[in-house]
mmCIF file of C-alpha atoms in Angstrom:
data_model
loop_
_atom_site.group_PDB
_atom_site.id
_atom_site.type_symbol
_atom_site.label_atom_id
_atom_site.label_comp_id
_atom_site.label_asym_id
_atom_site.label_seq_id
_atom_site.Cartn_x
_atom_site.Cartn_y
_atom_site.Cartn_z
ATOM 1 C CA MET A 1 50.668 -285.284 139.659
ATOM 2 C CA ALA A 2 47.903 -282.918 138.539
ATOM 3 C CA ALA A 3 49.128 -283.062 134.950
ATOM 4 C CA SER A 4 49.099 -286.854 134.987
ATOM 5 C CA ARG A 5 45.418 -286.970 136.120
ATOM 6 C CA GLY A 6 44.342 -286.001 132.589
ATOM 7 C CA MET A 7 46.329 -288.839 131.005
ATOM 8 C CA SER A 8 44.769 -292.236 130.518
ATOM 9 C CA LEU A 9 45.860 -295.030 132.817
ATOM 10 C CA THR A 10 47.558 -296.782 129.925
ATOM 11 C CA ALA A 11 49.523 -293.661 128.980
ATOM 12 C CA ARG A 12 50.628 -293.196 132.584
ATOM 13 C CA ALA A 13 51.623 -296.847 132.871
ATOM 14 C CA LEU A 14 53.637 -296.717 129.670
ATOM 15 C CA SER A 15 55.381 -293.426 130.457
ATOM 16 C CA ALA A 16 56.261 -294.073 134.116
ATOM 17 C CA VAL A 17 54.875 -295.602 137.248
ATOM 18 C CA ILE A 18 54.291 -292.772 139.725
ATOM 19 C CA PRO A 19 53.451 -293.611 143.338
ATOM 20 C CA TRP A 20 49.829 -292.726 144.008
ATOM 21 C CA PRO A 21 49.418 -292.083 147.736
ATOM 22 C CA ARG A 22 45.826 -292.636 148.770
ATOM 23 C CA GLY A 23 44.366 -293.394 152.127
ATOM 24 C CA ARG A 24 45.457 -296.207 154.393
ATOM 25 C CA LEU A 25 47.062 -298.902 152.275
ATOM 26 C CA LEU A 26 46.489 -302.573 152.791
ATOM 27 C CA ALA A 27 49.718 -304.551 152.272
ATOM 28 C CA ALA A 28 51.772 -301.457 151.325
ATOM 29 C CA SER A 29 53.085 -298.313 152.969
ATOM 30 C CA PRO A 30 50.616 -295.655 154.209
ATOM 31 C CA GLY A 31 50.059 -292.430 152.298
ATOM 32 C CA LEU A 32 48.140 -289.196 152.618
ATOM 33 C CA ARG A 33 45.569 -287.737 150.328
ATOM 34 C CA THR A 34 43.906 -284.375 149.687
ATOM 35 C CA ARG A 35 40.162 -283.900 149.981
ATOM 36 C CA ARG A 36 37.971 -283.048 147.009
ATOM 37 C CA GLU A 37 34.518 -281.705 147.677
ATOM 38 C CA GLU A 38 32.247 -282.963 144.901
ATOM 39 C CA SER A 39 31.728 -286.628 144.131
ATOM 40 C CA SER A 40 29.729 -288.944 141.948
ATOM 41 C CA ARG A 41 28.346 -291.612 144.247
ATOM 42 C CA SER A 42 26.822 -294.249 142.021
ATOM 43 C CA PRO A 43 27.503 -295.786 138.635
ATOM 44 C CA GLU A 44 25.438 -294.719 135.654
ATOM 45 C CA ALA A 45 23.234 -297.247 133.887
ATOM 46 C CA GLY A 46 25.220 -299.263 131.369
ATOM 47 C CA GLU A 47 28.553 -298.797 133.128
ATOM 48 C CA GLY A 48 30.460 -301.807 134.365
ATOM 49 C CA GLN A 49 29.739 -303.047 137.836
ATOM 50 C CA ILE A 50 31.988 -304.374 140.570
ATOM 51 C CA HIS A 51 30.559 -307.300 142.517
ATOM 52 C CA LEU A 52 31.464 -308.081 146.126
ATOM 53 C CA THR A 53 31.584 -311.589 147.572
ATOM 54 C CA GLU A 54 30.082 -312.346 150.978
ATOM 55 C CA SER A 55 33.562 -312.722 152.488
ATOM 56 C CA CYS A 56 34.533 -309.279 151.120
ATOM 57 C CA ILE A 57 31.395 -307.680 152.537
ATOM 58 C CA GLN A 58 31.898 -309.333 155.927
ATOM 59 C CA ARG A 59 35.568 -308.308 156.172
ATOM 60 C CA LEU A 60 34.866 -304.711 155.110
ATOM 61 C CA LEU A 61 32.152 -304.400 157.757
ATOM 62 C CA GLU A 62 34.700 -305.629 160.329
ATOM 63 C CA ILE A 63 37.588 -303.297 159.405
ATOM 64 C CA THR A 64 35.992 -300.055 158.214
ATOM 65 C CA GLU A 65 35.086 -297.313 160.646
ATOM 66 C CA GLY A 66 32.631 -294.477 160.010
ATOM 67 C CA SER A 67 32.909 -293.237 156.432
ATOM 68 C CA GLU A 68 35.816 -295.521 155.445
ATOM 69 C CA PHE A 69 35.558 -297.666 152.334
ATOM 70 C CA LEU A 70 37.780 -299.927 150.260
ATOM 71 C CA ARG A 71 39.413 -298.199 147.282
ATOM 72 C CA LEU A 72 40.376 -300.383 144.316
ATOM 73 C CA GLN A 73 42.897 -298.923 141.887
ATOM 74 C CA VAL A 74 44.727 -300.274 138.863
ATOM 75 C CA GLU A 75 48.304 -299.128 138.331
ATOM 76 C CA GLY A 76 50.958 -299.899 135.774
ATOM 77 C CA GLY A 77 53.451 -302.429 137.080
ATOM 78 C CA GLY A 78 53.633 -305.946 138.375
ATOM 79 C CA CYS A 79 54.921 -308.903 136.427
ATOM 80 C CA SER A 80 52.039 -308.856 133.906
ATOM 81 C CA GLY A 81 51.830 -305.117 133.133
ATOM 82 C CA PHE A 82 49.100 -303.908 135.510
ATOM 83 C CA GLN A 83 48.473 -304.471 139.186
ATOM 84 C CA TYR A 84 45.599 -304.103 141.616
ATOM 85 C CA LYS A 85 46.001 -301.821 144.620
ATOM 86 C CA PHE A 86 43.662 -301.844 147.633
ATOM 87 C CA SER A 87 43.513 -299.201 150.361
ATOM 88 C CA LEU A 88 41.096 -297.894 152.959
ATOM 89 C CA ASP A 89 40.016 -294.336 152.211
ATOM 90 C CA THR A 90 37.446 -291.735 153.306
ATOM 91 C CA VAL A 91 37.431 -289.254 150.389
ATOM 92 C CA ILE A 92 35.303 -289.788 147.282
ATOM 93 C CA ASN A 93 36.446 -287.809 144.233
ATOM 94 C CA ALA A 94 34.372 -286.520 141.328
ATOM 95 C CA ASP A 95 35.644 -289.268 138.997
ATOM 96 C CA ASP A 96 34.962 -292.111 141.465
ATOM 97 C CA ARG A 97 32.214 -294.704 141.211
ATOM 98 C CA VAL A 98 30.801 -296.212 144.401
ATOM 99 C CA PHE A 99 29.677 -299.829 144.552
ATOM 100 C CA GLU A 100 27.778 -300.791 147.692
ATOM 101 C CA GLN A 101 26.493 -304.184 148.762
ATOM 102 C CA GLY A 102 25.260 -305.166 152.211
ATOM 103 C CA GLY A 103 26.527 -301.929 153.767
ATOM 104 C CA ALA A 104 30.098 -302.391 152.469
ATOM 105 C CA ARG A 105 31.469 -299.930 149.913
ATOM 106 C CA VAL A 106 34.140 -300.291 147.239
ATOM 107 C CA VAL A 107 35.153 -297.177 145.295
ATOM 108 C CA VAL A 108 36.889 -297.249 141.907
ATOM 109 C CA ASP A 109 38.092 -294.254 139.875
ATOM 110 C CA CYS A 110 36.944 -294.042 136.233
ATOM 111 C CA ASP A 111 40.374 -294.873 134.785
ATOM 112 C CA SER A 112 40.660 -298.020 136.899
ATOM 113 C CA LEU A 113 37.036 -299.014 136.283
ATOM 114 C CA ALA A 114 37.803 -299.561 132.600
ATOM 115 C CA PHE A 115 40.225 -302.321 133.665
ATOM 116 C CA VAL A 116 38.020 -304.055 136.270
ATOM 117 C CA LYS A 117 34.393 -303.617 135.154
ATOM 118 C CA GLY A 118 32.467 -306.814 135.634
ATOM 119 C CA ALA A 119 35.029 -308.213 138.092
ATOM 120 C CA GLN A 120 34.423 -309.568 141.564
ATOM 121 C CA VAL A 121 36.204 -308.394 144.735
ATOM 122 C CA ASP A 122 36.833 -311.117 147.304
ATOM 123 C CA PHE A 123 38.535 -311.394 150.675
ATOM 124 C CA SER A 124 40.691 -314.492 150.910
ATOM 125 C CA GLN A 125 42.038 -315.846 154.171
ATOM 126 C CA GLU A 126 44.791 -318.437 153.854
ATOM 127 C CA LEU A 127 47.397 -319.861 156.189
ATOM 128 C CA ILE A 128 50.163 -317.630 154.803
ATOM 129 C CA ARG A 129 48.183 -314.442 154.061
ATOM 130 C CA SER A 130 44.851 -312.676 154.117
ATOM 131 C CA SER A 131 44.027 -310.188 151.377
ATOM 132 C CA PHE A 132 41.450 -308.580 149.142
ATOM 133 C CA GLN A 133 41.630 -309.938 145.596
ATOM 134 C CA VAL A 134 40.040 -309.312 142.215
ATOM 135 C CA LEU A 135 38.467 -312.466 140.794
ATOM 136 C CA ASN A 136 36.895 -313.233 137.439
ATOM 137 C CA ASN A 137 38.015 -310.010 135.776
ATOM 138 C CA PRO A 138 36.549 -310.059 132.242
ATOM 139 C CA GLN A 139 39.003 -307.308 131.192
ATOM 140 C CA ALA A 140 42.092 -309.396 132.091
ATOM 141 C CA GLN A 141 43.681 -311.663 129.528
ATOM 142 C CA GLN A 142 46.000 -313.410 131.932
ATOM 143 C CA GLY A 143 47.306 -312.909 135.414
ATOM 144 C CA CYS A 144 50.251 -313.680 137.595
ATOM 145 C CA SER A 145 50.141 -316.603 140.000
ATOM 146 C CA CYS A 146 50.151 -314.144 142.929
ATOM 147 C CA GLY A 147 46.779 -312.764 141.765
ATOM 148 C CA SER A 148 47.727 -309.109 142.078
ATOM 149 C CA SER A 149 49.016 -308.495 138.551
ATOM 150 C CA PHE A 150 47.385 -308.964 135.148
ATOM 151 C CA SER A 151 47.521 -308.105 131.458
ATOM 152 C CA ILE A 152 44.542 -306.637 129.614
ATOM 153 C CA LYS A 153 42.608 -307.929 126.627
ATOM 154 C CA LEU A 154 43.320 -305.823 123.569
#
């Protein structure tokens, strides 16, 4: 796993999809994660931003406890090539960027940020499911009808 951290997300996705256990997963199995001490807490000027909808902010304030936040990751897989992964986490790593609105926090690692910068995170509540979703992703060329998988613009 440590050797794969230095590879780009695209290289990892093309070579193999390795499970990435992080925090408490939402809509997947739970995993554990090691703590890293130093972190970068806010995005630099000029970097892409992640925007949170009011429903996302409200739901995060309801479900997070203490230092928990929503982690957004992009992994290789899904029916369109890449997929979004959401989990609740408490550890911020050195390569993470923190996006905070209205007291709710979403954290994205640098590799994943390249695939979601400028996107919007929403919480959708429907009759058959409730979930966090990425909307209006300017880096995505097309997506799957389920909304959790996408292909990138080249």
